[in-house]
Amino acid sequence: MLVQILIILLFILIALLFYLIFKPVDIHAVFKNNNSDINGYIHINYILFEFIFDIPNRLLKINLKIYSHKFTILTLTIINDESSKETDELNFKESIKEIISNIIDAKEDLLKIVKLLTETCKFKKSHINMNLGLNNNNSTIKLCSMIWAITAPFYPLGLDVLLVPEINKFIIKTDMDVSFNIFLYKLIQIIIKIITTENLRKLIKSIIG
């Protein structure tokens, strides 16, 4: 009798595990910026949990949703930087140089991540509009070409990308509204890929730093 109960519990645990890893994670990201003037958020829903990341304030909030009720279980400030606007602008230009260098180094690894995403992502109505200029026209065209190559596989999946190169000026202006879902096991696979790949780690660190 005990053995039968244990077998039933084992089957229940296996079924629960399959339910969890094959349950889609809903992700909605809104991001707008004009150089260092940044606004937006990332909203993630998974079963009973809701994760909200306020980008300009670097504030992470985790909520538990039960029926129509919502309970905040964690609020965390990732970074609290009180720098001036002038310092922000200077830091932004310096960080952009580092990010571009890391994107170039991580291009092949990024394309592998794109391949993983295209195998599982289901986009709702989504768009990314960007005006990009880096003062140096050769650098602008090179980076734009790289972004076009990375984003092209998403066009058939419902993600519209409009990238406008800006000549002889420095500007990074973005209007992004992206909504999609992805299976948890694929998300875990991507996270492991990022953690175990040095170029991707450096790129993520330069973006969030």
mmCIF file with all atom_site columns, C-alpha atoms in Angstrom:
data_model
loop_
_atom_site.group_PDB
_atom_site.id
_atom_site.type_symbol
_atom_site.label_atom_id
_atom_site.label_alt_id
_atom_site.label_comp_id
_atom_site.label_asym_id
_atom_site.label_entity_id
_atom_site.label_seq_id
_atom_site.pdbx_PDB_ins_code
_atom_site.Cartn_x
_atom_site.Cartn_y
_atom_site.Cartn_z
_atom_site.occupancy
_atom_site.B_iso_or_equiv
_atom_site.pdbx_formal_charge
_atom_site.auth_seq_id
_atom_site.auth_comp_id
_atom_site.auth_asym_id
_atom_site.auth_atom_id
_atom_site.pdbx_PDB_model_num
ATOM 1   C CA . MET A 1 1   ? 0.000  0.000  0.000   1.00 0.00 ? 1   MET A CA 1
ATOM 2   C CA . LEU A 1 2   ? 2.808  2.409  0.942   1.00 0.00 ? 2   LEU A CA 1
ATOM 3   C CA . VAL A 1 3   ? 4.632  1.637  -2.314  1.00 0.00 ? 3   VAL A CA 1
ATOM 4   C CA . GLN A 1 4   ? 1.501  2.402  -4.332  1.00 0.00 ? 4   GLN A CA 1
ATOM 5   C CA . ILE A 1 5   ? 1.045  5.749  -2.552  1.00 0.00 ? 5   ILE A CA 1
ATOM 6   C CA . LEU A 1 6   ? 4.691  6.648  -3.235  1.00 0.00 ? 6   LEU A CA 1
ATOM 7   C CA . ILE A 1 7   ? 4.303  5.766  -6.916  1.00 0.00 ? 7   ILE A CA 1
ATOM 8   C CA . ILE A 1 8   ? 1.168  7.914  -7.171  1.00 0.00 ? 8   ILE A CA 1
ATOM 9   C CA . LEU A 1 9   ? 2.980  10.818 -5.469  1.00 0.00 ? 9   LEU A CA 1
ATOM 10  C CA . LEU A 1 10  ? 5.902  10.376 -7.860  1.00 0.00 ? 10  LEU A CA 1
ATOM 11  C CA . PHE A 1 11  ? 3.569  10.558 -10.871 1.00 0.00 ? 11  PHE A CA 1
ATOM 12  C CA . ILE A 1 12  ? 1.930  13.673 -9.414  1.00 0.00 ? 12  ILE A CA 1
ATOM 13  C CA . LEU A 1 13  ? 5.332  15.319 -8.924  1.00 0.00 ? 13  LEU A CA 1
ATOM 14  C CA . ILE A 1 14  ? 6.407  14.447 -12.478 1.00 0.00 ? 14  ILE A CA 1
ATOM 15  C CA . ALA A 1 15  ? 3.134  15.806 -13.874 1.00 0.00 ? 15  ALA A CA 1
ATOM 16  C CA . LEU A 1 16  ? 3.553  18.995 -11.821 1.00 0.00 ? 16  LEU A CA 1
ATOM 17  C CA . LEU A 1 17  ? 7.131  19.399 -13.039 1.00 0.00 ? 17  LEU A CA 1
ATOM 18  C CA . PHE A 1 18  ? 6.035  19.046 -16.675 1.00 0.00 ? 18  PHE A CA 1
ATOM 19  C CA . TYR A 1 19  ? 3.253  21.558 -16.077 1.00 0.00 ? 19  TYR A CA 1
ATOM 20  C CA . LEU A 1 20  ? 5.705  24.080 -14.638 1.00 0.00 ? 20  LEU A CA 1
ATOM 21  C CA . ILE A 1 21  ? 8.399  23.808 -17.319 1.00 0.00 ? 21  ILE A CA 1
ATOM 22  C CA . PHE A 1 22  ? 5.910  23.825 -20.206 1.00 0.00 ? 22  PHE A CA 1
ATOM 23  C CA . LYS A 1 23  ? 3.801  26.659 -18.788 1.00 0.00 ? 23  LYS A CA 1
ATOM 24  C CA . PRO A 1 24  ? 4.417  29.796 -20.903 1.00 0.00 ? 24  PRO A CA 1
ATOM 25  C CA . VAL A 1 25  ? 5.960  32.847 -19.270 1.00 0.00 ? 25  VAL A CA 1
ATOM 26  C CA . ASP A 1 26  ? 4.242  36.064 -20.431 1.00 0.00 ? 26  ASP A CA 1
ATOM 27  C CA . ILE A 1 27  ? 6.647  38.978 -20.925 1.00 0.00 ? 27  ILE A CA 1
ATOM 28  C CA . HIS A 1 28  ? 5.735  42.566 -21.798 1.00 0.00 ? 28  HIS A CA 1
ATOM 29  C CA . ALA A 1 29  ? 8.507  45.154 -22.160 1.00 0.00 ? 29  ALA A CA 1
ATOM 30  C CA . VAL A 1 30  ? 7.988  48.872 -22.815 1.00 0.00 ? 30  VAL A CA 1
ATOM 31  C CA . PHE A 1 31  ? 11.060 51.038 -23.297 1.00 0.00 ? 31  PHE A CA 1
ATOM 32  C CA . LYS A 1 32  ? 11.428 54.622 -24.496 1.00 0.00 ? 32  LYS A CA 1
ATOM 33  C CA . ASN A 1 33  ? 14.513 56.775 -24.487 1.00 0.00 ? 33  ASN A CA 1
ATOM 34  C CA . ASN A 1 34  ? 16.100 59.848 -25.987 1.00 0.00 ? 34  ASN A CA 1
ATOM 35  C CA . ASN A 1 35  ? 19.792 59.317 -25.257 1.00 0.00 ? 35  ASN A CA 1
ATOM 36  C CA . SER A 1 36  ? 20.114 59.228 -21.436 1.00 0.00 ? 36  SER A CA 1
ATOM 37  C CA . ASP A 1 37  ? 16.455 60.177 -20.826 1.00 0.00 ? 37  ASP A CA 1
ATOM 38  C CA . ILE A 1 38  ? 15.017 56.715 -20.181 1.00 0.00 ? 38  ILE A CA 1
ATOM 39  C CA . ASN A 1 39  ? 11.563 55.425 -19.293 1.00 0.00 ? 39  ASN A CA 1
ATOM 40  C CA . GLY A 1 40  ? 9.855  52.045 -19.352 1.00 0.00 ? 40  GLY A CA 1
ATOM 41  C CA . TYR A 1 41  ? 9.188  48.788 -17.547 1.00 0.00 ? 41  TYR A CA 1
ATOM 42  C CA . ILE A 1 42  ? 9.355  45.000 -17.865 1.00 0.00 ? 42  ILE A CA 1
ATOM 43  C CA . HIS A 1 43  ? 6.299  43.035 -16.765 1.00 0.00 ? 43  HIS A CA 1
ATOM 44  C CA . ILE A 1 44  ? 6.496  39.231 -16.360 1.00 0.00 ? 44  ILE A CA 1
ATOM 45  C CA . ASN A 1 45  ? 3.585  36.935 -15.476 1.00 0.00 ? 45  ASN A CA 1
ATOM 46  C CA . TYR A 1 46  ? 4.097  33.307 -14.512 1.00 0.00 ? 46  TYR A CA 1
ATOM 47  C CA . ILE A 1 47  ? 1.305  31.281 -12.879 1.00 0.00 ? 47  ILE A CA 1
ATOM 48  C CA . LEU A 1 48  ? 0.601  33.112 -9.578  1.00 0.00 ? 48  LEU A CA 1
ATOM 49  C CA . PHE A 1 49  ? 3.619  35.404 -9.705  1.00 0.00 ? 49  PHE A CA 1
ATOM 50  C CA . GLU A 1 50  ? 4.033  38.845 -11.230 1.00 0.00 ? 50  GLU A CA 1
ATOM 51  C CA . PHE A 1 51  ? 7.434  40.506 -11.656 1.00 0.00 ? 51  PHE A CA 1
ATOM 52  C CA . ILE A 1 52  ? 7.575  44.239 -12.446 1.00 0.00 ? 52  ILE A CA 1
ATOM 53  C CA . PHE A 1 53  ? 10.859 46.012 -13.130 1.00 0.00 ? 53  PHE A CA 1
ATOM 54  C CA . ASP A 1 54  ? 10.696 49.826 -13.244 1.00 0.00 ? 54  ASP A CA 1
ATOM 55  C CA . ILE A 1 55  ? 13.621 50.643 -15.571 1.00 0.00 ? 55  ILE A CA 1
ATOM 56  C CA . PRO A 1 56  ? 14.398 54.317 -14.756 1.00 0.00 ? 56  PRO A CA 1
ATOM 57  C CA . ASN A 1 57  ? 14.114 53.745 -10.995 1.00 0.00 ? 57  ASN A CA 1
ATOM 58  C CA . ARG A 1 58  ? 15.812 50.316 -11.108 1.00 0.00 ? 58  ARG A CA 1
ATOM 59  C CA . LEU A 1 59  ? 13.018 49.000 -8.891  1.00 0.00 ? 59  LEU A CA 1
ATOM 60  C CA . LEU A 1 60  ? 11.962 45.346 -8.870  1.00 0.00 ? 60  LEU A CA 1
ATOM 61  C CA . LYS A 1 61  ? 8.609  44.369 -7.391  1.00 0.00 ? 61  LYS A CA 1
ATOM 62  C CA . ILE A 1 62  ? 7.382  40.784 -7.019  1.00 0.00 ? 62  ILE A CA 1
ATOM 63  C CA . ASN A 1 63  ? 3.661  40.220 -6.461  1.00 0.00 ? 63  ASN A CA 1
ATOM 64  C CA . LEU A 1 64  ? 1.632  37.135 -5.618  1.00 0.00 ? 64  LEU A CA 1
ATOM 65  C CA . LYS A 1 65  ? -1.729 37.011 -7.396  1.00 0.00 ? 65  LYS A CA 1
ATOM 66  C CA . ILE A 1 66  ? -4.559 34.959 -5.917  1.00 0.00 ? 66  ILE A CA 1
ATOM 67  C CA . TYR A 1 67  ? -7.841 35.352 -7.793  1.00 0.00 ? 67  TYR A CA 1
ATOM 68  C CA . SER A 1 68  ? -8.568 39.093 -7.843  1.00 0.00 ? 68  SER A CA 1
ATOM 69  C CA . HIS A 1 69  ? -6.186 39.864 -4.978  1.00 0.00 ? 69  HIS A CA 1
ATOM 70  C CA . LYS A 1 70  ? -2.553 40.944 -5.339  1.00 0.00 ? 70  LYS A CA 1
ATOM 71  C CA . PHE A 1 71  ? 0.052  40.849 -2.566  1.00 0.00 ? 71  PHE A CA 1
ATOM 72  C CA . THR A 1 72  ? 3.515  42.417 -2.780  1.00 0.00 ? 72  THR A CA 1
ATOM 73  C CA . ILE A 1 73  ? 6.035  39.918 -1.412  1.00 0.00 ? 73  ILE A CA 1
ATOM 74  C CA . LEU A 1 74  ? 9.274  41.717 -2.343  1.00 0.00 ? 74  LEU A CA 1
ATOM 75  C CA . THR A 1 75  ? 10.399 45.202 -3.359  1.00 0.00 ? 75  THR A CA 1
ATOM 76  C CA . LEU A 1 76  ? 14.045 45.623 -4.279  1.00 0.00 ? 76  LEU A CA 1
ATOM 77  C CA . THR A 1 77  ? 16.038 48.593 -5.568  1.00 0.00 ? 77  THR A CA 1
ATOM 78  C CA . ILE A 1 78  ? 18.704 47.251 -7.909  1.00 0.00 ? 78  ILE A CA 1
ATOM 79  C CA . ILE A 1 79  ? 20.728 50.468 -8.212  1.00 0.00 ? 79  ILE A CA 1
ATOM 80  C CA . ASN A 1 80  ? 20.098 53.875 -6.721  1.00 0.00 ? 80  ASN A CA 1
ATOM 81  C CA . ASP A 1 81  ? 22.156 56.492 -8.591  1.00 0.00 ? 81  ASP A CA 1
ATOM 82  C CA . GLU A 1 82  ? 21.678 60.143 -7.680  1.00 0.00 ? 82  GLU A CA 1
ATOM 83  C CA . SER A 1 83  ? 23.986 61.527 -10.413 1.00 0.00 ? 83  SER A CA 1
ATOM 84  C CA . SER A 1 84  ? 23.229 64.798 -12.202 1.00 0.00 ? 84  SER A CA 1
ATOM 85  C CA . LYS A 1 85  ? 21.791 65.070 -15.698 1.00 0.00 ? 85  LYS A CA 1
ATOM 86  C CA . GLU A 1 86  ? 25.159 66.184 -17.123 1.00 0.00 ? 86  GLU A CA 1
ATOM 87  C CA . THR A 1 87  ? 26.903 63.238 -15.482 1.00 0.00 ? 87  THR A CA 1
ATOM 88  C CA . ASP A 1 88  ? 24.158 60.920 -16.773 1.00 0.00 ? 88  ASP A CA 1
ATOM 89  C CA . GLU A 1 89  ? 24.729 62.146 -20.347 1.00 0.00 ? 89  GLU A CA 1
ATOM 90  C CA . LEU A 1 90  ? 28.489 61.650 -20.084 1.00 0.00 ? 90  LEU A CA 1
ATOM 91  C CA . ASN A 1 91  ? 28.111 58.225 -18.493 1.00 0.00 ? 91  ASN A CA 1
ATOM 92  C CA . PHE A 1 92  ? 25.562 57.293 -21.161 1.00 0.00 ? 92  PHE A CA 1
ATOM 93  C CA . LYS A 1 93  ? 27.993 58.036 -24.011 1.00 0.00 ? 93  LYS A CA 1
ATOM 94  C CA . GLU A 1 94  ? 30.778 56.105 -22.293 1.00 0.00 ? 94  GLU A CA 1
ATOM 95  C CA . SER A 1 95  ? 28.508 53.147 -21.565 1.00 0.00 ? 95  SER A CA 1
ATOM 96  C CA . ILE A 1 96  ? 27.267 53.120 -25.187 1.00 0.00 ? 96  ILE A CA 1
ATOM 97  C CA . LYS A 1 97  ? 30.859 52.746 -26.408 1.00 0.00 ? 97  LYS A CA 1
ATOM 98  C CA . GLU A 1 98  ? 31.334 49.786 -24.076 1.00 0.00 ? 98  GLU A CA 1
ATOM 99  C CA . ILE A 1 99  ? 27.991 48.216 -25.075 1.00 0.00 ? 99  ILE A CA 1
ATOM 100 C CA . ILE A 1 100 ? 28.767 48.532 -28.808 1.00 0.00 ? 100 ILE A CA 1
ATOM 101 C CA . SER A 1 101 ? 32.162 46.905 -28.314 1.00 0.00 ? 101 SER A CA 1
ATOM 102 C CA . ASN A 1 102 ? 30.554 44.058 -26.370 1.00 0.00 ? 102 ASN A CA 1
ATOM 103 C CA . ILE A 1 103 ? 27.803 43.612 -28.996 1.00 0.00 ? 103 ILE A CA 1
ATOM 104 C CA . ILE A 1 104 ? 30.468 43.205 -31.687 1.00 0.00 ? 104 ILE A CA 1
ATOM 105 C CA . ASP A 1 105 ? 32.346 40.645 -29.565 1.00 0.00 ? 105 ASP A CA 1
ATOM 106 C CA . ALA A 1 106 ? 29.141 38.741 -28.751 1.00 0.00 ? 106 ALA A CA 1
ATOM 107 C CA . LYS A 1 107 ? 27.559 38.791 -32.238 1.00 0.00 ? 107 LYS A CA 1
ATOM 108 C CA . GLU A 1 108 ? 27.829 35.036 -32.876 1.00 0.00 ? 108 GLU A CA 1
ATOM 109 C CA . ASP A 1 109 ? 26.563 34.202 -29.378 1.00 0.00 ? 109 ASP A CA 1
ATOM 110 C CA . LEU A 1 110 ? 23.661 36.646 -29.806 1.00 0.00 ? 110 LEU A CA 1
ATOM 111 C CA . LEU A 1 111 ? 22.657 34.913 -33.040 1.00 0.00 ? 111 LEU A CA 1
ATOM 112 C CA . LYS A 1 112 ? 22.515 31.607 -31.131 1.00 0.00 ? 112 LYS A CA 1
ATOM 113 C CA . ILE A 1 113 ? 20.228 33.223 -28.536 1.00 0.00 ? 113 ILE A CA 1
ATOM 114 C CA . VAL A 1 114 ? 18.072 34.580 -31.372 1.00 0.00 ? 114 VAL A CA 1
ATOM 115 C CA . LYS A 1 115 ? 17.794 31.053 -32.782 1.00 0.00 ? 115 LYS A CA 1
ATOM 116 C CA . LEU A 1 116 ? 16.594 29.754 -29.397 1.00 0.00 ? 116 LEU A CA 1
ATOM 117 C CA . LEU A 1 117 ? 14.048 32.585 -29.139 1.00 0.00 ? 117 LEU A CA 1
ATOM 118 C CA . THR A 1 118 ? 12.668 32.054 -32.647 1.00 0.00 ? 118 THR A CA 1
ATOM 119 C CA . GLU A 1 119 ? 12.048 28.384 -31.848 1.00 0.00 ? 119 GLU A CA 1
ATOM 120 C CA . THR A 1 120 ? 9.636  29.151 -29.030 1.00 0.00 ? 120 THR A CA 1
ATOM 121 C CA . CYS A 1 121 ? 8.571  32.838 -28.830 1.00 0.00 ? 121 CYS A CA 1
ATOM 122 C CA . LYS A 1 122 ? 5.023  33.791 -29.764 1.00 0.00 ? 122 LYS A CA 1
ATOM 123 C CA . PHE A 1 123 ? 4.730  37.542 -30.240 1.00 0.00 ? 123 PHE A CA 1
ATOM 124 C CA . LYS A 1 124 ? 1.644  39.623 -29.788 1.00 0.00 ? 124 LYS A CA 1
ATOM 125 C CA . LYS A 1 125 ? 1.488  42.986 -31.576 1.00 0.00 ? 125 LYS A CA 1
ATOM 126 C CA . SER A 1 126 ? 5.010  44.313 -30.999 1.00 0.00 ? 126 SER A CA 1
ATOM 127 C CA . HIS A 1 127 ? 7.316  46.950 -32.414 1.00 0.00 ? 127 HIS A CA 1
ATOM 128 C CA . ILE A 1 128 ? 10.764 48.469 -31.990 1.00 0.00 ? 128 ILE A CA 1
ATOM 129 C CA . ASN A 1 129 ? 11.415 51.880 -33.553 1.00 0.00 ? 129 ASN A CA 1
ATOM 130 C CA . MET A 1 130 ? 14.930 53.291 -33.256 1.00 0.00 ? 130 MET A CA 1
ATOM 131 C CA . ASN A 1 131 ? 16.904 56.263 -34.517 1.00 0.00 ? 131 ASN A CA 1
ATOM 132 C CA . LEU A 1 132 ? 20.606 55.499 -34.216 1.00 0.00 ? 132 LEU A CA 1
ATOM 133 C CA . GLY A 1 133 ? 23.600 57.772 -34.795 1.00 0.00 ? 133 GLY A CA 1
ATOM 134 C CA . LEU A 1 134 ? 27.095 57.448 -33.316 1.00 0.00 ? 134 LEU A CA 1
ATOM 135 C CA . ASN A 1 135 ? 28.838 60.545 -34.793 1.00 0.00 ? 135 ASN A CA 1
ATOM 136 C CA . ASN A 1 136 ? 31.128 58.186 -36.702 1.00 0.00 ? 136 ASN A CA 1
ATOM 137 C CA . ASN A 1 137 ? 29.157 57.194 -39.815 1.00 0.00 ? 137 ASN A CA 1
ATOM 138 C CA . ASN A 1 138 ? 31.085 53.961 -40.368 1.00 0.00 ? 138 ASN A CA 1
ATOM 139 C CA . SER A 1 139 ? 30.310 52.853 -36.809 1.00 0.00 ? 139 SER A CA 1
ATOM 140 C CA . THR A 1 140 ? 26.648 53.819 -37.281 1.00 0.00 ? 140 THR A CA 1
ATOM 141 C CA . ILE A 1 141 ? 26.252 51.736 -40.455 1.00 0.00 ? 141 ILE A CA 1
ATOM 142 C CA . LYS A 1 142 ? 28.201 48.810 -38.973 1.00 0.00 ? 142 LYS A CA 1
ATOM 143 C CA . LEU A 1 143 ? 26.051 48.684 -35.841 1.00 0.00 ? 143 LEU A CA 1
ATOM 144 C CA . CYS A 1 144 ? 22.803 49.166 -37.810 1.00 0.00 ? 144 CYS A CA 1
ATOM 145 C CA . SER A 1 145 ? 23.762 46.282 -40.108 1.00 0.00 ? 145 SER A CA 1
ATOM 146 C CA . MET A 1 146 ? 24.413 44.098 -37.085 1.00 0.00 ? 146 MET A CA 1
ATOM 147 C CA . ILE A 1 147 ? 21.064 45.006 -35.488 1.00 0.00 ? 147 ILE A CA 1
ATOM 148 C CA . TRP A 1 148 ? 19.247 44.287 -38.771 1.00 0.00 ? 148 TRP A CA 1
ATOM 149 C CA . ALA A 1 149 ? 20.921 40.866 -38.943 1.00 0.00 ? 149 ALA A CA 1
ATOM 150 C CA . ILE A 1 150 ? 20.006 40.027 -35.335 1.00 0.00 ? 150 ILE A CA 1
ATOM 151 C CA . THR A 1 151 ? 16.369 41.213 -35.553 1.00 0.00 ? 151 THR A CA 1
ATOM 152 C CA . ALA A 1 152 ? 15.540 39.914 -39.065 1.00 0.00 ? 152 ALA A CA 1
ATOM 153 C CA . PRO A 1 153 ? 14.482 36.398 -37.880 1.00 0.00 ? 153 PRO A CA 1
ATOM 154 C CA . PHE A 1 154 ? 11.773 37.993 -35.693 1.00 0.00 ? 154 PHE A CA 1
ATOM 155 C CA . TYR A 1 155 ? 9.911  39.690 -38.570 1.00 0.00 ? 155 TYR A CA 1
ATOM 156 C CA . PRO A 1 156 ? 7.869  36.568 -39.507 1.00 0.00 ? 156 PRO A CA 1
ATOM 157 C CA . LEU A 1 157 ? 7.006  36.055 -35.823 1.00 0.00 ? 157 LEU A CA 1
ATOM 158 C CA . GLY A 1 158 ? 5.201  39.402 -35.466 1.00 0.00 ? 158 GLY A CA 1
ATOM 159 C CA . LEU A 1 159 ? 7.932  41.776 -34.296 1.00 0.00 ? 159 LEU A CA 1
ATOM 160 C CA . ASP A 1 160 ? 8.188  44.918 -36.456 1.00 0.00 ? 160 ASP A CA 1
ATOM 161 C CA . VAL A 1 161 ? 11.584 46.630 -36.312 1.00 0.00 ? 161 VAL A CA 1
ATOM 162 C CA . LEU A 1 162 ? 12.167 50.062 -37.848 1.00 0.00 ? 162 LEU A CA 1
ATOM 163 C CA . LEU A 1 163 ? 15.780 51.218 -37.576 1.00 0.00 ? 163 LEU A CA 1
ATOM 164 C CA . VAL A 1 164 ? 16.763 54.628 -38.975 1.00 0.00 ? 164 VAL A CA 1
ATOM 165 C CA . PRO A 1 165 ? 20.510 55.427 -39.263 1.00 0.00 ? 165 PRO A CA 1
ATOM 166 C CA . GLU A 1 166 ? 21.258 59.046 -38.342 1.00 0.00 ? 166 GLU A CA 1
ATOM 167 C CA . ILE A 1 167 ? 24.258 60.533 -40.148 1.00 0.00 ? 167 ILE A CA 1
ATOM 168 C CA . ASN A 1 168 ? 26.754 62.963 -38.564 1.00 0.00 ? 168 ASN A CA 1
ATOM 169 C CA . LYS A 1 169 ? 25.071 63.100 -35.163 1.00 0.00 ? 169 LYS A CA 1
ATOM 170 C CA . PHE A 1 170 ? 24.984 61.254 -31.851 1.00 0.00 ? 170 PHE A CA 1
ATOM 171 C CA . ILE A 1 171 ? 21.491 60.047 -31.026 1.00 0.00 ? 171 ILE A CA 1
ATOM 172 C CA . ILE A 1 172 ? 19.945 56.884 -29.661 1.00 0.00 ? 172 ILE A CA 1
ATOM 173 C CA . LYS A 1 173 ? 16.180 57.283 -29.603 1.00 0.00 ? 173 LYS A CA 1
ATOM 174 C CA . THR A 1 174 ? 14.009 54.245 -28.994 1.00 0.00 ? 174 THR A CA 1
ATOM 175 C CA . ASP A 1 175 ? 10.305 53.482 -28.852 1.00 0.00 ? 175 ASP A CA 1
ATOM 176 C CA . MET A 1 176 ? 9.769  49.813 -27.978 1.00 0.00 ? 176 MET A CA 1
ATOM 177 C CA . ASP A 1 177 ? 6.644  47.877 -27.043 1.00 0.00 ? 177 ASP A CA 1
ATOM 178 C CA . VAL A 1 178 ? 7.259  44.122 -27.125 1.00 0.00 ? 178 VAL A CA 1
ATOM 179 C CA . SER A 1 179 ? 4.910  41.443 -25.830 1.00 0.00 ? 179 SER A CA 1
ATOM 180 C CA . PHE A 1 180 ? 5.502  37.700 -26.136 1.00 0.00 ? 180 PHE A CA 1
ATOM 181 C CA . ASN A 1 181 ? 5.410  34.408 -24.279 1.00 0.00 ? 181 ASN A CA 1
ATOM 182 C CA . ILE A 1 182 ? 8.106  31.783 -23.957 1.00 0.00 ? 182 ILE A CA 1
ATOM 183 C CA . PHE A 1 183 ? 8.196  28.334 -22.365 1.00 0.00 ? 183 PHE A CA 1
ATOM 184 C CA . LEU A 1 184 ? 9.996  28.232 -19.024 1.00 0.00 ? 184 LEU A CA 1
ATOM 185 C CA . TYR A 1 185 ? 12.419 25.496 -20.076 1.00 0.00 ? 185 TYR A CA 1
ATOM 186 C CA . LYS A 1 186 ? 13.542 27.598 -23.056 1.00 0.00 ? 186 LYS A CA 1
ATOM 187 C CA . LEU A 1 187 ? 13.936 30.637 -20.807 1.00 0.00 ? 187 LEU A CA 1
ATOM 188 C CA . ILE A 1 188 ? 16.091 28.581 -18.422 1.00 0.00 ? 188 ILE A CA 1
ATOM 189 C CA . GLN A 1 189 ? 18.120 27.348 -21.403 1.00 0.00 ? 189 GLN A CA 1
ATOM 190 C CA . ILE A 1 190 ? 18.757 30.950 -22.507 1.00 0.00 ? 190 ILE A CA 1
ATOM 191 C CA . ILE A 1 191 ? 19.705 32.057 -18.971 1.00 0.00 ? 191 ILE A CA 1
ATOM 192 C CA . ILE A 1 192 ? 22.190 29.168 -18.688 1.00 0.00 ? 192 ILE A CA 1
ATOM 193 C CA . LYS A 1 193 ? 23.620 30.106 -22.096 1.00 0.00 ? 193 LYS A CA 1
ATOM 194 C CA . ILE A 1 194 ? 24.136 33.705 -20.948 1.00 0.00 ? 194 ILE A CA 1
ATOM 195 C CA . ILE A 1 195 ? 25.679 32.691 -17.612 1.00 0.00 ? 195 ILE A CA 1
ATOM 196 C CA . THR A 1 196 ? 28.113 30.263 -19.227 1.00 0.00 ? 196 THR A CA 1
ATOM 197 C CA . THR A 1 197 ? 29.187 32.548 -22.110 1.00 0.00 ? 197 THR A CA 1
ATOM 198 C CA . GLU A 1 198 ? 31.744 35.215 -21.207 1.00 0.00 ? 198 GLU A CA 1
ATOM 199 C CA . ASN A 1 199 ? 30.897 37.613 -24.060 1.00 0.00 ? 199 ASN A CA 1
ATOM 200 C CA . LEU A 1 200 ? 27.188 37.551 -23.175 1.00 0.00 ? 200 LEU A CA 1
ATOM 201 C CA . ARG A 1 201 ? 27.950 38.082 -19.482 1.00 0.00 ? 201 ARG A CA 1
ATOM 202 C CA . LYS A 1 202 ? 30.065 41.137 -20.336 1.00 0.00 ? 202 LYS A CA 1
ATOM 203 C CA . LEU A 1 203 ? 27.317 42.495 -22.593 1.00 0.00 ? 203 LEU A CA 1
ATOM 204 C CA . ILE A 1 204 ? 24.569 42.093 -19.975 1.00 0.00 ? 204 ILE A CA 1
ATOM 205 C CA . LYS A 1 205 ? 26.803 43.617 -17.308 1.00 0.00 ? 205 LYS A CA 1
ATOM 206 C CA . SER A 1 206 ? 27.528 46.671 -19.501 1.00 0.00 ? 206 SER A CA 1
ATOM 207 C CA . ILE A 1 207 ? 23.810 47.145 -20.234 1.00 0.00 ? 207 ILE A CA 1
ATOM 208 C CA . ILE A 1 208 ? 22.546 46.948 -16.653 1.00 0.00 ? 208 ILE A CA 1
ATOM 209 C CA . GLY A 1 209 ? 25.619 48.625 -15.141 1.00 0.00 ? 209 GLY A CA 1
#
